[in-house]
CSV table of C-alpha atoms in Angstrom, one decimal:
chain,number,residue,atom,x,y,z
I,23,MET,CA,3.6,16.8,14.4
I,24,LEU,CA,5.6,19.5,12.5
I,25,LEU,CA,8.6,19.0,14.8
I,26,ASP,CA,8.6,15.2,15.2
I,27,ASP,CA,11.0,13.5,12.8
I,28,ILE,CA,8.8,10.4,12.2
I,29,LYS,CA,5.4,12.0,12.2
I,30,PHE,CA,6.4,14.8,9.9
I,31,LYS,CA,6.5,12.3,7.1
I,32,LEU,CA,2.9,11.3,7.8
I,33,ILE,CA,1.4,14.7,7.2
I,34,PRO,CA,-1.3,14.4,4.5
I,35,ASN,CA,-0.2,15.8,1.1
I,36,PRO,CA,-2.6,18.7,0.9
I,37,ILE,CA,-1.5,20.0,4.3
I,38,ALA,CA,2.2,19.5,3.5
I,39,ALA,CA,1.7,21.3,0.2
I,40,THR,CA,0.1,24.2,2.0
I,41,VAL,CA,2.9,24.4,4.5
I,42,ILE,CA,5.6,24.2,1.7
I,43,ASN,CA,3.7,26.8,-0.4
I,44,ILE,CA,3.5,29.2,2.6
I,45,MET,CA,7.1,28.7,3.6
I,46,THR,CA,8.6,29.0,0.1
I,47,GLY,CA,6.2,31.7,-1.2
I,48,ARG,CA,5.4,29.4,-4.0
I,49,GLU,CA,2.1,30.4,-5.6
I,50,THR,CA,-0.3,27.8,-6.9
I,51,ASN,CA,-2.6,30.1,-8.9
I,52,VAL,CA,-2.9,27.9,-11.9
I,53,CYS,CA,-4.2,24.3,-12.2
I,54,PRO,CA,-1.6,22.2,-14.3
I,55,ALA,CA,-4.3,20.0,-15.9
I,56,GLY,CA,-3.9,19.9,-19.6
I,57,LYS,CA,-0.3,21.2,-19.6
I,58,ARG,CA,1.8,19.5,-17.0
I,59,SER,CA,-0.6,16.6,-16.5
I,60,ILE,CA,-3.1,14.8,-18.7
I,61,PHE,CA,-5.5,11.9,-18.3
I,62,TYR,CA,-6.0,9.3,-21.0
I,63,THR,CA,-8.4,6.4,-21.3
I,64,ALA,CA,-7.7,2.9,-22.5
I,65,SER,CA,-9.2,3.8,-25.9
I,66,GLY,CA,-6.7,6.7,-26.2
I,67,ASP,CA,-9.0,9.6,-25.5
I,68,VAL,CA,-7.1,12.4,-23.8
I,69,TYR,CA,-8.5,14.9,-21.2
I,70,PRO,CA,-6.8,17.6,-19.1
I,71,CYS,CA,-7.4,15.4,-15.9
I,72,GLN,CA,-9.6,12.6,-14.6
I,73,LEU,CA,-12.3,15.0,-13.4
I,74,TYR,CA,-12.8,16.4,-16.9
I,75,TYR,CA,-13.0,12.9,-18.1
I,76,THR,CA,-15.6,12.0,-15.5
I,77,ALA,CA,-17.6,15.0,-16.6
I,78,LYS,CA,-16.9,14.1,-20.3
I,79,TYR,CA,-15.8,17.7,-20.8
I,80,LYS,CA,-12.8,19.3,-22.7
I,81,LYS,CA,-11.6,16.2,-24.5
I,82,LEU,CA,-8.3,17.2,-26.1
I,83,GLY,CA,-8.3,14.5,-28.7
I,84,ASN,CA,-7.1,10.9,-29.1
I,85,ILE,CA,-3.6,9.6,-29.2
I,86,SER,CA,-4.3,8.0,-32.6
I,87,ASP,CA,-4.4,11.6,-34.1
I,88,GLU,CA,-1.2,13.1,-32.9
I,89,ASN,CA,-1.5,16.3,-34.9
I,90,GLU,CA,-4.9,17.2,-33.6
I,91,LEU,CA,-3.8,16.3,-30.0
I,92,LYS,CA,-0.7,18.5,-30.2
I,93,ILE,CA,-2.8,21.4,-31.6
I,94,ASN,CA,-5.4,21.1,-28.8
I,95,ILE,CA,-2.8,20.7,-26.0
I,96,ASN,CA,-0.8,23.7,-27.3
I,97,SER,CA,-3.9,25.9,-27.5
I,98,TYR,CA,-5.4,24.6,-24.2
I,99,LYS,CA,-5.8,27.6,-21.8
I,100,LEU,CA,-4.9,27.1,-18.1
I,101,ILE,CA,-7.4,28.7,-15.7
I,102,SER,CA,-5.9,31.0,-13.1
I,103,ARG,CA,-7.4,31.3,-9.6
I,104,ASN,CA,-7.2,35.1,-10.3
I,105,GLU,CA,-10.1,34.6,-12.7
I,106,ILE,CA,-12.3,33.2,-10.0
I,107,ASN,CA,-14.5,35.8,-8.3
I,108,GLU,CA,-14.7,33.9,-5.0
I,109,CYS,CA,-10.9,33.7,-4.8
I,110,ALA,CA,-10.1,37.3,-5.6
I,111,ASN,CA,-9.9,38.5,-2.0
I,112,CYS,CA,-9.2,35.3,-0.2
I,113,PHE,CA,-6.1,35.4,2.0
I,114,ALA,CA,-5.2,31.8,1.0
I,115,LYS,CA,-5.5,32.2,-2.8
I,116,SER,CA,-1.7,32.2,-3.4
I,117,PHE,CA,-1.2,28.9,-1.7
I,118,CYS,CA,-4.5,27.1,-1.8
I,119,SER,CA,-4.3,23.6,-3.0
I,120,PHE,CA,-8.0,22.8,-2.9
I,121,TRP,CA,-9.3,24.8,-5.8
I,122,CYS,CA,-9.8,22.6,-8.8
I,123,PRO,CA,-11.5,23.7,-12.1
I,124,GLY,CA,-12.3,20.1,-13.0
I,125,SER,CA,-14.0,19.5,-9.7
I,126,SER,CA,-15.8,22.8,-10.1
I,127,TYR,CA,-17.1,21.9,-13.5
I,128,LEU,CA,-18.1,18.4,-12.4
I,129,PHE,CA,-20.2,19.7,-9.6
I,130,SER,CA,-21.5,23.0,-10.9
I,131,ASN,CA,-21.0,22.9,-14.7
I,132,SER,CA,-18.6,25.9,-14.5
I,133,GLU,CA,-14.9,25.9,-14.1
I,134,TYR,CA,-15.1,29.4,-12.7
I,135,THR,CA,-16.9,28.6,-9.4
I,136,VAL,CA,-15.6,27.1,-6.2
I,137,ASN,CA,-16.8,24.4,-4.0
I,138,LYS,CA,-17.6,26.4,-0.8
I,139,VAL,CA,-17.0,23.4,1.5
I,140,ARG,CA,-13.5,22.9,0.0
I,141,CYS,CA,-12.8,26.6,0.5
I,142,LEU,CA,-13.9,26.5,4.1
I,143,ILE,CA,-11.7,23.4,4.7
I,144,GLU,CA,-8.6,25.1,3.0
I,145,ARG,CA,-9.0,28.3,4.9
I,146,SER,CA,-9.4,26.5,8.2
I,147,ILE,CA,-6.3,24.4,7.4
I,148,ALA,CA,-4.3,27.5,6.3
I,149,GLU,CA,-5.3,29.4,9.5
I,150,ARG,CA,-4.2,26.6,11.7
I,151,ILE,CA,-0.9,26.2,9.8
I,152,ILE,CA,-0.2,29.9,10.0
I,153,TYR,CA,-1.0,29.9,13.7
I,154,ASN,CA,1.3,26.9,14.3
I,155,LEU,CA,4.1,28.3,12.2
I,156,ALA,CA,3.9,31.5,14.3
I,157,LEU,CA,4.3,29.5,17.5
I,158,ILE,CA,7.2,27.5,16.0
I,159,PHE,CA,9.0,30.5,14.8
I,160,GLU,CA,8.9,32.1,18.2
I,161,ASN,CA,11.4,29.5,19.4
I,162,GLU,CA,14.8,29.4,17.5
I,163,SER,CA,15.4,25.6,18.2
I,164,LYS,CA,11.9,24.7,17.1
I,165,LYS,CA,12.3,26.9,14.0
I,166,ARG,CA,15.6,25.1,13.1
I,167,LYS,CA,14.1,21.7,13.6
I,168,PHE,CA,11.0,22.6,11.6
I,169,ILE,CA,13.0,23.9,8.7
I,170,GLN,CA,15.2,20.8,8.8
I,171,ASN,CA,12.2,18.5,8.7
I,172,LEU,CA,10.6,20.6,5.9
I,173,SER,CA,13.7,20.3,3.8
I,174,ARG,CA,13.8,16.5,4.3
I,175,TYR,CA,10.1,16.2,3.5
I,176,SER,CA,10.5,18.3,0.3
I,177,GLN,CA,13.4,16.1,-0.8
I,178,LEU,CA,11.8,12.9,0.1
I,179,TYR,CA,8.6,13.7,-1.8
I,180,SER,CA,10.2,15.6,-4.7
I,181,PRO,CA,9.3,14.5,-8.3
I,182,LYS,CA,12.9,13.4,-8.7
I,183,ASN,CA,12.7,11.0,-5.8
I,184,LEU,CA,9.1,9.8,-6.4
I,185,TRP,CA,9.2,9.4,-10.2
I,186,GLY,CA,12.8,10.0,-11.2
I,187,VAL,CA,12.0,13.3,-13.0
I,188,ASP,CA,12.8,17.0,-12.2
I,189,SER,CA,9.8,19.2,-11.6
């Protein structure tokens, strides 16, 4: 699938994100909720993300009170994966795309825990990706084809192409 021109575009986003993060060395230690993304309701209530809204936790304010909202967003602290005990020694922590403080809070009333099933899935996916990358990189033509497809995928699904904005 990683070498097929058509099928490469069909890779599920969490897997593609993990591949891209491994290949580029891009770390995903911080959840962007509340800083680079927000969730707001029809009544104007603003939360860091939809999971915090579902849990009715960490309301940042309401769009009708712009001053309070700006203060709360500016003072909102991002949570780093480095602050999570279970992630401290995990080989996948720098590229894991499954850790989510909103989900952690929703299911355990703490943003500083992990969903063990999600961790198991992410580690299994990462191990399989690393194994397949090692096989691909043993062959120079497969390596070139993979990098070409990865580059096309990254461009195709870039924020600029998807939403018309730079990341």
